[in-house]
């Protein structure tokens, strides 16, 4: 069915249902909708979920929690919210975040422009009209001049390709599609796959639930660090609020938008005793003080990094009573070359008699059975299997929409050997498509809100520019796209991260060609470049009147 009839905006000569279709009502989409509305254009946001909040709507598994300090993750633009909203914990849990995003949506009266439960299945660019036709899962079609995607970088769930899941008779959950109803663990035999940032949180909570048996299948051990969360008192919260004037400008200067910035003093400036004291100080502090707050050469010099690894391995050994289990939990990759999970009692979970860690390297799972899993060493029964196995990161959410651009080109095909974009915001061959939260943009290696807000603002300005100037098409200069893509790969290949298999390179997806998917340059420079381009009249974009 084609729906038409939304009012035609004066000054545009295009008869479309909407001026802009926005896909996604997560943390990026919500702010994008606010900024697009300010342009006075006709905007409709389509959201696949039954509620807003994106990650914080879908990932409602036990233990889901921020690893960025709550007040650094909130919107910086929402002044009324900043004035009145109290965070209850230094690192907020999923329910609080979901409530927060819903409050913003209500405060800005956004619901009337958001269509929930409406996944977008396909979109096609029409070269005659220079408009997009967007088709929902339910078969509705809508046209718009521009499409802005805010589909998230970690939103298309990945399941292991082990055969036979359809035969399994027990409960099955994925952390990224966790139900909105209570899941009972007590007295049950539970299997969890995955020990990334999500698995570490889930395992810790499930281990506390009086389960009969918890079996964890680990493919790769991860360096996990203590979160050190705490409840925020009213006094703390009012001190934090009093500091907002300085906080947000500061976060705009840090490498990844985190409050912890790399320490420029190299480890060579310390004696061994001083360095140990420096490491202990970092260890005692919350969150990523033990990652992006470390001396910079921990992140760049493999020998220095190994020294820090040895320090962290010592901490793991102190906490895990069985030395064989401790060895299994100590990674063999350099620290920070995969996402570092934060934990609150994860390692102690493995000291419980009812918790077993199985290495998939030593004992692979061959298939699912009706009652559990068949491993190389025998069958294991389970009442419940939980997948904390991650995502088709960066490209997955866009790949699952059938996107057809100029000349019938499919975005998925264009990206088969690795993404190509201009600054993560546009792709040659896909005019009038603006991306915020896809591959090769600034997100995934930083505080998500801090990474997305400037791109939201830049995108809204560009949208306004397009309509103010009656522009029929906007697309990136292919040469600028080539330069950006080369730059993204060059920066990534120069990092320690490139030595390790991770979802940043698509290594988690069986059969996927290895290609770097994020952008590991500094956030302030990325934002400056975007803003400078806008100030210069967008020299890297091609406009057709
Ligand atoms: P992830 O980092 O990709 O971890 C997935 C885990 O599942 C890994 O241990 C992976 O092993 C394992 N796995 C994947 N396929 C498997 C298979 N076929 N069989 C067995 N194990 C398999 O995904 P995630 O833990 O969901 O985290 C993704 C991102 O979400 C994080 O990096 C973070 O950005 C975000 N997140 C944030 C927070 C927070 O801020 N608090 C919390 C949770 C998640 P390999 O390591 O071998 O691939």
Coordinates of C-alpha atoms and ligand atoms in Angstrom, one line a residue:
X1 CA 0.0 0.0 0.0
X2 CA 1.3 3.5 -0.8
X3 CA 0.4 6.1 1.7
X4 CA 0.4 9.7 0.5
X5 CA -1.1 12.9 1.6
X6 CA 1.3 14.3 4.1
X7 CA 1.4 18.0 3.5
X8 CA 3.6 19.2 0.7
X9 CA 6.1 21.7 2.0
X10 CA 6.1 25.0 0.3
X11 CA 9.3 25.7 -1.6
X12 CA 10.0 22.1 -2.5
X13 CA 8.9 20.8 -5.8
X14 CA 8.9 17.2 -4.8
X15 CA 5.7 15.3 -4.1
X16 CA 6.7 12.8 -1.5
X17 CA 5.1 11.4 1.6
X18 CA 7.9 13.0 3.7
X19 CA 10.9 15.2 3.2
X20 CA 13.0 13.0 5.3
X21 CA 12.6 9.4 6.5
X22 CA 14.6 8.6 9.5
X23 CA 15.3 5.0 10.4
X24 CA 15.9 4.1 14.0
X25 CA 14.8 5.6 17.3
X26 CA 17.8 4.8 19.4
X27 CA 20.0 7.3 21.1
X28 CA 21.1 8.7 17.7
X29 CA 17.6 8.6 16.1
X30 CA 15.9 10.4 19.0
X31 CA 18.3 13.4 18.8
X32 CA 18.3 13.3 15.0
X33 CA 14.5 13.6 15.1
X34 CA 14.6 16.6 17.4
X35 CA 17.2 18.3 15.1
X36 CA 15.4 17.4 11.9
X37 CA 12.1 18.8 13.3
X38 CA 13.8 22.1 14.0
X39 CA 14.3 22.4 10.2
X40 CA 10.5 22.5 9.8
X41 CA 10.6 19.7 7.3
X42 CA 8.2 16.7 7.2
X43 CA 10.0 13.9 9.0
X44 CA 8.8 10.4 9.9
X45 CA 10.9 8.1 12.0
X46 CA 10.5 4.3 11.6
X47 CA 11.6 2.1 14.4
X48 CA 11.7 -1.7 14.3
X49 CA 11.3 -2.1 18.1
X50 CA 8.2 -1.8 20.2
X51 CA 9.7 1.1 22.1
X52 CA 12.4 3.7 21.8
X53 CA 16.0 3.6 23.1
X54 CA 17.6 1.2 20.6
X55 CA 20.3 -0.7 22.4
X56 CA 18.6 0.2 25.7
X57 CA 15.3 -1.1 24.5
X58 CA 16.5 -4.4 23.1
X59 CA 19.4 -5.4 25.4
X60 CA 17.4 -5.9 28.5
X61 CA 19.3 -8.9 29.7
X62 CA 20.1 -9.2 33.4
X63 CA 23.2 -7.1 34.1
X64 CA 23.0 -4.8 31.1
X65 CA 24.7 -1.7 32.2
X66 CA 26.8 1.2 31.0
X67 CA 30.6 1.1 31.0
X68 CA 30.7 4.9 30.5
X69 CA 29.8 7.1 33.5
X70 CA 26.1 7.8 33.3
X71 CA 26.3 11.6 33.2
X72 CA 28.9 11.5 30.4
X73 CA 26.6 9.4 28.3
X74 CA 23.5 11.5 28.5
X75 CA 22.5 14.0 25.9
X76 CA 24.4 17.3 26.4
X77 CA 21.7 19.4 24.5
X78 CA 18.7 18.5 26.7
X79 CA 19.0 21.4 29.1
X80 CA 15.8 20.8 31.0
X81 CA 16.7 17.1 31.4
X82 CA 20.2 18.1 32.6
X83 CA 18.6 20.3 35.2
X84 CA 16.2 17.8 36.6
X85 CA 17.4 14.3 35.8
X86 CA 19.3 12.5 38.7
X87 CA 21.3 9.4 37.8
X88 CA 21.0 6.9 40.6
X89 CA 24.4 5.2 39.8
X90 CA 27.8 6.1 38.4
X91 CA 27.2 3.5 35.7
X92 CA 23.4 3.2 35.1
X93 CA 21.7 -0.1 34.3
X94 CA 19.4 -0.8 31.3
X95 CA 16.1 0.1 33.0
X96 CA 17.3 3.5 34.0
X97 CA 18.6 4.2 30.5
X98 CA 15.4 3.0 28.9
X99 CA 13.4 5.3 31.2
X100 CA 15.8 8.2 30.4
X101 CA 15.3 7.9 26.6
X102 CA 11.6 7.6 27.0
X103 CA 11.5 10.7 29.1
X104 CA 13.4 12.7 26.4
X105 CA 11.0 11.4 23.8
X106 CA 8.1 12.6 25.9
X107 CA 9.7 15.9 26.9
X108 CA 10.2 16.7 23.2
X109 CA 6.8 15.3 22.2
X110 CA 8.4 13.0 19.6
X111 CA 6.0 10.0 19.7
X112 CA 3.7 11.4 17.1
X113 CA 6.5 11.3 14.5
X114 CA 7.8 7.8 15.5
X115 CA 6.2 4.7 14.0
X116 CA 7.1 1.8 16.3
X117 CA 7.1 -1.9 15.4
X118 CA 8.0 -1.0 11.8
X119 CA 11.3 -2.6 10.6
X120 CA 12.3 -1.3 7.2
X121 CA 12.9 -4.2 4.8
X122 CA 14.0 -2.3 1.7
X123 CA 14.6 1.0 0.1
X124 CA 15.2 2.0 -3.5
X125 CA 16.5 5.2 -5.0
X126 CA 14.5 6.5 -8.0
X127 CA 16.9 8.3 -10.4
X128 CA 14.1 10.2 -12.1
X129 CA 12.5 11.8 -9.1
X130 CA 15.7 11.6 -6.9
X131 CA 13.6 10.3 -4.1
X132 CA 13.7 7.1 -2.0
X133 CA 10.9 4.6 -1.7
X134 CA 11.0 2.9 1.6
X135 CA 9.2 -0.4 2.2
X136 CA 8.3 -1.6 5.7
X137 CA 8.2 -5.3 6.8
X138 CA 4.4 -5.0 6.7
X139 CA 4.5 -3.9 3.0
X140 CA 3.7 -0.3 3.4
X141 CA 5.6 2.1 1.1
X142 CA 6.6 5.6 1.8
X143 CA 8.6 8.1 -0.3
X144 CA 10.9 10.8 0.8
X145 CA 13.6 13.0 -0.7
X146 CA 16.2 12.0 1.9
X147 CA 16.7 9.0 4.1
X148 CA 18.8 9.3 7.3
X149 CA 19.7 6.1 8.9
X150 CA 20.4 5.8 12.7
X151 CA 20.2 2.0 12.8
X152 CA 23.0 1.5 15.3
X153 CA 26.4 -0.2 15.0
X154 CA 25.6 -3.1 17.2
X155 CA 22.0 -4.0 16.5
X156 CA 21.9 -7.0 14.2
X157 CA 22.3 -10.0 16.5
X158 CA 24.7 -12.8 15.6
X159 CA 24.0 -16.5 16.5
X160 CA 26.6 -19.2 16.2
X161 CA 26.2 -21.2 13.0
X162 CA 26.2 -24.5 14.9
X163 CA 23.5 -26.8 13.5
X164 CA 20.3 -28.1 15.1
X165 CA 19.0 -25.2 17.2
X166 CA 15.5 -25.9 15.8
X167 CA 15.7 -29.3 17.6
X168 CA 16.4 -27.8 21.0
X169 CA 13.3 -28.0 23.2
X170 CA 14.4 -25.6 26.0
X171 CA 14.3 -21.9 26.4
X172 CA 16.5 -19.9 24.0
X173 CA 17.5 -16.2 24.4
X174 CA 19.8 -13.8 22.7
X175 CA 21.0 -10.9 24.9
X176 CA 20.1 -8.5 22.0
X177 CA 16.5 -9.6 21.8
X178 CA 15.9 -10.3 25.5
X179 CA 12.2 -10.5 26.4
X180 CA 10.4 -7.8 28.4
X181 CA 9.1 -10.5 30.9
X182 CA 10.9 -12.0 33.8
X183 CA 13.2 -14.9 32.9
X184 CA 13.4 -17.5 35.7
X185 CA 16.9 -19.0 36.2
X186 CA 16.6 -20.6 39.7
X187 CA 17.0 -24.3 39.8
X188 CA 17.7 -24.5 36.1
X189 CA 20.6 -25.8 34.0
X190 CA 21.8 -22.8 32.0
X191 CA 24.3 -22.6 29.1
X192 CA 25.8 -19.2 28.1
X193 CA 27.8 -18.7 24.9
X194 CA 29.9 -15.6 24.7
X195 CA 32.3 -13.8 27.0
X196 CA 32.4 -10.3 25.5
X197 CA 31.2 -7.2 27.2
X198 CA 27.7 -8.5 27.3
X199 CA 28.5 -12.1 28.3
X200 CA 30.6 -10.8 31.2
X201 CA 27.7 -8.9 32.6
X202 CA 25.1 -11.7 32.0
X203 CA 27.3 -14.5 33.4
X204 CA 27.9 -12.5 36.6
X205 CA 24.1 -12.0 37.2
X206 CA 23.0 -15.5 36.2
X207 CA 25.7 -17.0 38.5
X208 CA 23.9 -15.2 41.4
X209 CA 20.5 -16.7 40.5
X210 CA 20.7 -20.0 42.4
X211 CA 20.9 -21.9 39.1
X212 CA 21.5 -25.7 39.3
X213 CA 24.3 -25.5 36.9
X214 CA 25.8 -22.7 34.7
X215 CA 28.0 -23.8 31.8
X216 CA 29.9 -21.1 30.0
X217 CA 31.3 -21.8 26.6
X218 CA 34.2 -19.5 25.9
X219 CA 35.6 -19.0 22.4
X220 CA 38.1 -16.3 23.4
X221 CA 39.1 -15.0 26.8
X222 CA 38.8 -11.3 27.3
X223 CA 40.6 -8.8 29.5
X224 CA 37.8 -7.7 31.8
X225 CA 38.4 -4.9 34.4
X226 CA 36.5 -3.9 37.6
X227 CA 33.7 -1.4 36.9
X228 CA 33.6 -0.1 40.4
X229 CA 30.1 1.1 40.3
X230 CA 28.4 2.9 43.1
X231 CA 25.1 4.6 44.0
X232 CA 25.2 8.3 43.6
X233 CA 24.1 10.3 46.6
X234 CA 22.1 13.5 46.3
X235 CA 25.2 15.5 47.1
X236 CA 27.3 13.7 44.5
X237 CA 24.6 14.3 41.9
X238 CA 24.4 18.0 42.7
X239 CA 28.2 18.3 42.4
X240 CA 28.1 16.4 39.1
X241 CA 25.4 18.7 37.9
X242 CA 27.3 21.8 38.9
X243 CA 30.2 20.5 36.7
X244 CA 28.2 20.1 33.5
X245 CA 29.4 23.4 32.2
X246 CA 33.0 22.1 32.2
X247 CA 32.2 18.4 31.6
X248 CA 30.7 18.5 28.1
X249 CA 33.3 20.8 26.6
X250 CA 36.0 18.5 28.2
X251 CA 34.4 15.4 26.7
X252 CA 34.6 17.1 23.3
X253 CA 38.3 17.2 23.6
X254 CA 39.1 13.7 24.7
X255 CA 40.1 11.0 22.2
X256 CA 37.0 8.9 22.4
X257 CA 34.5 11.1 24.3
X258 CA 35.2 9.3 27.5
X259 CA 35.9 11.2 30.7
X260 CA 39.2 9.2 30.9
X261 CA 41.7 10.4 28.4
X262 CA 45.0 8.8 27.5
X263 CA 47.8 9.9 29.8
X264 CA 50.6 11.5 27.7
X265 CA 53.3 10.7 30.3
X266 CA 54.9 7.5 28.9
X267 CA 55.6 4.5 31.1
X268 CA 59.3 5.2 30.6
X269 CA 59.0 8.2 32.8
X270 CA 58.4 6.0 35.8
X271 CA 60.7 3.7 37.8
X272 CA 59.4 0.1 38.0
X273 CA 58.1 0.9 41.5
X274 CA 56.4 4.1 40.4
X275 CA 54.9 2.4 37.4
X276 CA 53.4 -0.3 39.6
X277 CA 52.0 2.4 41.8
X278 CA 50.6 4.2 38.7
X279 CA 49.0 0.9 37.6
X280 CA 47.5 0.2 41.0
X281 CA 46.1 3.7 41.1
X282 CA 44.4 3.2 37.7
X283 CA 43.2 -0.2 38.9
X284 CA 41.5 1.4 42.0
X285 CA 39.5 3.8 39.8
X286 CA 36.2 3.3 38.0
X287 CA 35.5 2.2 34.5
X288 CA 37.9 3.0 31.7
X289 CA 40.4 4.7 33.9
X290 CA 42.0 1.3 33.4
X291 CA 41.9 1.6 29.6
X292 CA 41.7 5.0 28.0
X293 CA 43.1 6.6 31.1
X294 CA 46.3 4.6 31.0
X295 CA 49.7 5.9 29.8
X296 CA 49.3 6.2 26.0
X297 CA 52.2 3.8 25.3
X298 CA 50.2 1.0 26.9
X299 CA 47.9 1.4 23.9
X300 CA 50.7 1.7 21.3
X301 CA 53.8 -0.2 22.3
X302 CA 53.4 -4.0 22.4
X303 CA 56.0 -4.5 25.1
X304 CA 54.5 -1.9 27.4
X305 CA 51.1 -3.4 26.7
X306 CA 52.4 -6.8 27.7
X307 CA 53.6 -5.4 31.0
X308 CA 50.1 -4.2 31.7
X309 CA 48.7 -7.5 30.6
X310 CA 50.9 -9.2 33.1
X311 CA 49.6 -6.8 35.8
X312 CA 46.0 -7.6 35.0
X313 CA 46.7 -11.4 34.7
X314 CA 48.0 -11.2 38.3
X315 CA 44.7 -9.6 39.4
X316 CA 42.8 -12.4 37.7
X317 CA 44.9 -15.0 39.4
X318 CA 44.3 -13.4 42.8
X319 CA 40.5 -13.7 42.3
X320 CA 40.1 -17.1 40.6
X321 CA 40.8 -19.9 43.0
X322 CA 41.4 -22.7 40.5
X323 CA 44.7 -21.9 38.7
X324 CA 43.6 -23.9 35.6
X325 CA 40.4 -21.9 35.3
X326 CA 42.4 -18.7 35.9
X327 CA 44.7 -19.7 33.0
X328 CA 41.6 -20.2 30.8
X329 CA 40.4 -16.7 31.6
X330 CA 43.7 -15.0 30.8
X331 CA 43.6 -13.9 27.2
X332 CA 46.5 -14.3 24.8
X333 CA 45.9 -11.1 22.9
X334 CA 47.2 -7.7 23.8
X335 CA 45.1 -5.6 26.1
X336 CA 42.5 -3.4 24.5
X337 CA 42.9 -4.9 21.1
X338 CA 39.4 -6.2 21.6
X339 CA 36.7 -4.3 23.5
X340 CA 37.6 -4.4 27.2
X341 CA 34.5 -5.5 29.2
X342 CA 33.9 -4.0 32.7
X343 CA 32.8 -6.4 35.4
X344 CA 31.4 -6.5 38.9
X345 CA 32.2 -9.9 40.3
X346 CA 32.7 -11.8 37.0
X347 CA 35.8 -13.6 38.0
X348 CA 34.4 -14.7 41.4
X349 CA 31.5 -16.4 39.5
X350 CA 34.0 -19.1 38.4
X351 CA 34.8 -20.0 42.1
X352 CA 31.2 -21.4 42.5
X353 CA 30.9 -25.2 42.4
X354 CA 27.8 -24.9 40.1
X355 CA 29.7 -22.8 37.4
X356 CA 31.8 -24.5 34.8
X357 CA 33.9 -22.8 32.1
X358 CA 34.5 -24.8 28.9
X359 CA 36.9 -23.7 26.2
X360 CA 35.5 -24.1 22.7
X361 CA 39.0 -24.6 21.5
X362 CA 39.4 -27.7 23.6
X363 CA 35.8 -28.9 23.5
X364 CA 33.8 -27.6 20.5
X365 CA 30.1 -27.7 20.4
X366 CA 29.1 -29.9 17.4
X367 CA 25.3 -29.5 17.4
X368 CA 22.3 -28.7 19.5
X369 CA 20.2 -31.6 20.7
X370 CA 16.6 -31.7 21.9
X371 CA 17.9 -31.4 25.5
X372 CA 21.1 -29.3 25.2
X373 CA 24.3 -29.5 23.2
X374 CA 26.5 -32.2 21.8
X375 CA 30.2 -31.4 22.4
X376 CA 33.3 -33.2 21.2
X377 CA 33.5 -34.7 24.7
X378 CA 29.9 -35.6 25.2
X379 CA 26.3 -34.2 25.7
X380 CA 25.4 -31.5 28.1
X381 CA 21.8 -31.0 29.1
X382 CA 20.3 -27.5 29.6
X383 CA 16.9 -26.0 30.4
X384 CA 18.0 -22.8 28.8
X385 CA 20.6 -21.6 26.3
X386 CA 21.6 -17.9 26.3
X387 CA 23.5 -16.4 23.4
X388 CA 25.7 -13.4 24.3
X389 CA 27.4 -13.9 20.9
X390 CA 27.4 -10.3 19.7
X391 CA 26.4 -8.7 16.5
X392 CA 27.0 -8.3 12.8
X393 CA 28.8 -5.1 13.8
X394 CA 28.8 -1.8 12.0
X395 CA 27.4 -3.1 8.6
X396 CA 24.8 -5.6 9.9
X397 CA 21.9 -3.2 10.6
X398 CA 22.2 -1.6 7.1
X399 CA 22.9 -4.9 5.4
X400 CA 19.6 -6.4 6.6
X401 CA 17.8 -3.6 4.7
X402 CA 17.8 -4.3 1.0
X403 CA 19.2 -0.9 -0.2
X404 CA 19.2 -0.3 -3.9
X405 CA 21.0 2.8 -5.1
X406 CA 21.8 4.3 -8.5
X407 CA 21.8 1.8 -11.5
X408 CA 20.5 -1.0 -9.3
X409 CA 23.6 -1.1 -7.1
X410 CA 23.1 -2.9 -3.8
X411 CA 24.8 -1.4 -0.7
X412 CA 25.4 -4.9 0.6
X413 CA 27.3 -5.9 -2.6
X414 CA 29.3 -2.6 -2.6
X415 CA 30.5 -3.5 0.9
X416 CA 31.1 -7.2 0.4
X417 CA 34.9 -6.8 0.5
X418 CA 34.7 -4.2 3.2
X419 CA 32.9 -0.9 3.7
X420 CA 33.6 2.1 1.5
X421 CA 32.1 5.4 2.7
X422 CA 32.9 9.0 2.9
X423 CA 33.4 9.7 6.6
X424 CA 30.9 7.1 7.4
X425 CA 28.1 9.5 6.4
X426 CA 27.6 8.9 2.7
X427 CA 28.3 6.3 0.0
X428 CA 29.0 6.9 -3.7
X429 CA 26.1 5.4 -5.7
X430 CA 23.5 6.0 -2.9
X431 CA 22.5 9.7 -3.3
X432 CA 20.4 11.3 -0.7
X433 CA 21.2 8.7 1.8
X434 CA 22.8 10.0 5.0
X435 CA 24.2 7.6 7.5
X436 CA 24.8 8.2 11.2
X437 CA 26.0 5.0 12.9
X438 CA 27.4 2.7 10.3
X439 CA 30.8 1.6 9.3
X440 CA 33.9 3.9 9.0
X441 CA 32.2 6.7 11.0
X442 CA 33.2 7.7 14.5
X443 CA 31.4 5.3 16.8
X444 CA 32.2 1.9 18.3
X445 CA 35.5 3.1 19.7
X446 CA 34.0 5.7 22.0
X447 CA 31.3 7.0 24.2
X448 CA 28.3 6.5 21.8
X449 CA 26.4 9.7 22.7
X450 CA 29.4 11.9 22.4
X451 CA 30.3 10.3 19.1
X452 CA 26.8 10.6 17.7
X453 CA 25.7 14.1 18.8
X454 CA 28.0 16.1 16.6
X455 CA 27.1 14.0 13.5
X456 CA 23.4 14.4 14.3
X457 CA 23.9 18.2 14.3
X458 CA 26.0 18.1 11.1
X459 CA 23.4 16.0 9.4
X460 CA 20.6 18.3 10.3
X461 CA 22.5 21.3 9.0
X462 CA 23.2 19.4 5.7
X463 CA 19.5 18.4 5.4
X464 CA 18.5 22.1 5.8
X465 CA 21.1 23.1 3.3
X466 CA 19.8 20.6 0.8
X467 CA 16.2 21.8 1.1
X468 CA 17.1 25.5 1.3
X469 CA 19.0 25.2 -1.9
X470 CA 16.6 23.0 -3.7
X471 CA 19.2 20.4 -4.2
X472 CA 18.0 17.3 -6.1
X473 CA 20.9 15.0 -5.2
X474 CA 23.7 14.9 -2.7
X475 CA 26.4 12.3 -3.0
X476 CA 30.1 12.1 -2.0
X477 CA 32.9 12.9 -4.4
X478 CA 34.3 9.4 -5.2
X479 CA 37.8 10.7 -4.8
X480 CA 37.0 12.0 -1.3
X481 CA 35.5 8.6 -0.5
X482 CA 38.6 6.8 -1.7
X483 CA 40.8 9.1 0.4
X484 CA 38.7 8.5 3.5
X485 CA 38.5 4.8 3.1
X486 CA 42.3 4.6 2.6
X487 CA 42.7 6.8 5.7
X488 CA 40.4 4.6 7.8
X489 CA 42.4 1.4 6.9
X490 CA 45.7 3.1 7.3
X491 CA 45.0 4.3 10.8
X492 CA 43.5 1.0 11.8
X493 CA 46.5 -1.0 10.3
X494 CA 48.9 1.1 12.4
X495 CA 47.3 0.0 15.7
X496 CA 47.9 -3.0 17.9
X497 CA 44.2 -3.8 17.4
X498 CA 45.0 -4.9 13.8
X499 CA 47.0 -7.9 15.3
X500 CA 43.9 -9.4 17.0
X501 CA 40.8 -11.0 15.6
X502 CA 37.7 -9.0 16.7
X503 CA 34.3 -7.7 15.5
X504 CA 36.0 -4.5 14.6
X505 CA 37.4 -6.5 11.6
X506 CA 34.3 -8.7 11.1
X507 CA 36.3 -11.7 12.4
X508 CA 33.3 -12.8 14.6
X509 CA 31.2 -13.6 11.5
X510 CA 32.1 -16.9 9.9
X511 CA 33.2 -16.5 6.3
X512 CA 33.2 -12.7 6.4
X513 CA 36.2 -11.1 4.6
X514 CA 38.5 -9.4 7.1
X515 CA 38.1 -5.6 6.8
X516 CA 38.2 -2.9 9.3
X517 CA 34.7 -1.6 10.1
X518 CA 35.0 1.3 12.5
X519 CA 37.2 4.4 12.6
X520 CA 39.9 4.6 15.2
X521 CA 41.0 8.2 14.7
X522 CA 40.4 10.8 17.4
X523 CA 36.9 12.1 17.9
X524 CA 37.7 15.8 18.1
X525 CA 39.6 15.7 14.8
X526 CA 36.8 13.8 13.1
X527 CA 34.2 16.4 14.3
X528 CA 36.4 19.3 13.3
X529 CA 36.8 17.8 9.8
X530 CA 33.0 17.5 9.4
X531 CA 32.4 21.0 10.7
X532 CA 35.2 22.5 8.5
X533 CA 33.7 20.8 5.5
X534 CA 30.3 22.3 6.2
X535 CA 31.8 25.7 6.8
X536 CA 33.5 25.5 3.4
X537 CA 30.3 24.6 1.6
X538 CA 30.8 20.8 1.6
X539 CA 33.6 20.6 -1.0
X540 CA 33.7 16.8 -0.7
X541 CA 30.0 16.4 -1.6
X542 CA 28.5 16.7 -5.0
X543 CA 25.3 18.6 -5.2
X544 CA 23.0 18.4 -8.2
X545 CA 20.3 21.1 -8.5
Ligands
LIG1 P1 31.1 -9.3 21.4 O1 32.0 -8.4 22.0 O2 31.1 -9.6 19.9 O3 31.2 -10.7 22.1 C1 30.5 -11.8 21.7 C2 31.1 -13.0 22.4 O4 30.5 -14.2 21.8 C3 32.6 -13.2 22.2 O5 33.1 -13.8 23.4 C4 32.7 -14.1 21.1 O6 33.9 -14.8 21.0 C5 31.5 -15.0 21.4 N1 31.1 -15.7 20.2 C6 30.7 -15.2 19.0 N2 30.3 -16.2 18.1 C7 30.5 -17.3 18.8 C8 30.2 -18.7 18.5 N3 29.8 -19.0 17.3 N4 30.4 -19.6 19.4 C9 30.8 -19.2 20.6 N5 31.1 -18.0 21.0 C10 30.9 -17.0 20.1 O7 29.5 -8.9 21.7 P2 28.9 -8.3 23.0 O8 29.5 -8.9 24.2 O9 27.5 -8.3 22.8 O10 29.4 -6.8 23.0 C11 29.3 -6.1 21.8 C12 29.4 -4.6 22.1 O11 28.2 -4.2 22.8 C13 30.5 -4.2 23.1 O12 31.7 -4.1 22.4 C14 30.0 -2.9 23.5 O13 30.3 -1.9 22.6 C15 28.6 -3.1 23.6 N6 28.2 -3.4 25.0 C16 28.4 -2.3 25.8 C17 28.1 -2.5 27.1 C18 28.3 -1.4 28.0 O14 28.6 -0.3 27.6 N7 28.1 -1.6 29.2 C19 27.8 -3.7 27.6 C20 27.6 -4.8 26.7 C21 27.9 -4.6 25.4 P3 35.1 -14.2 20.2 O15 35.7 -13.2 21.1 O16 36.0 -15.3 19.9 O17 34.6 -13.5 18.9

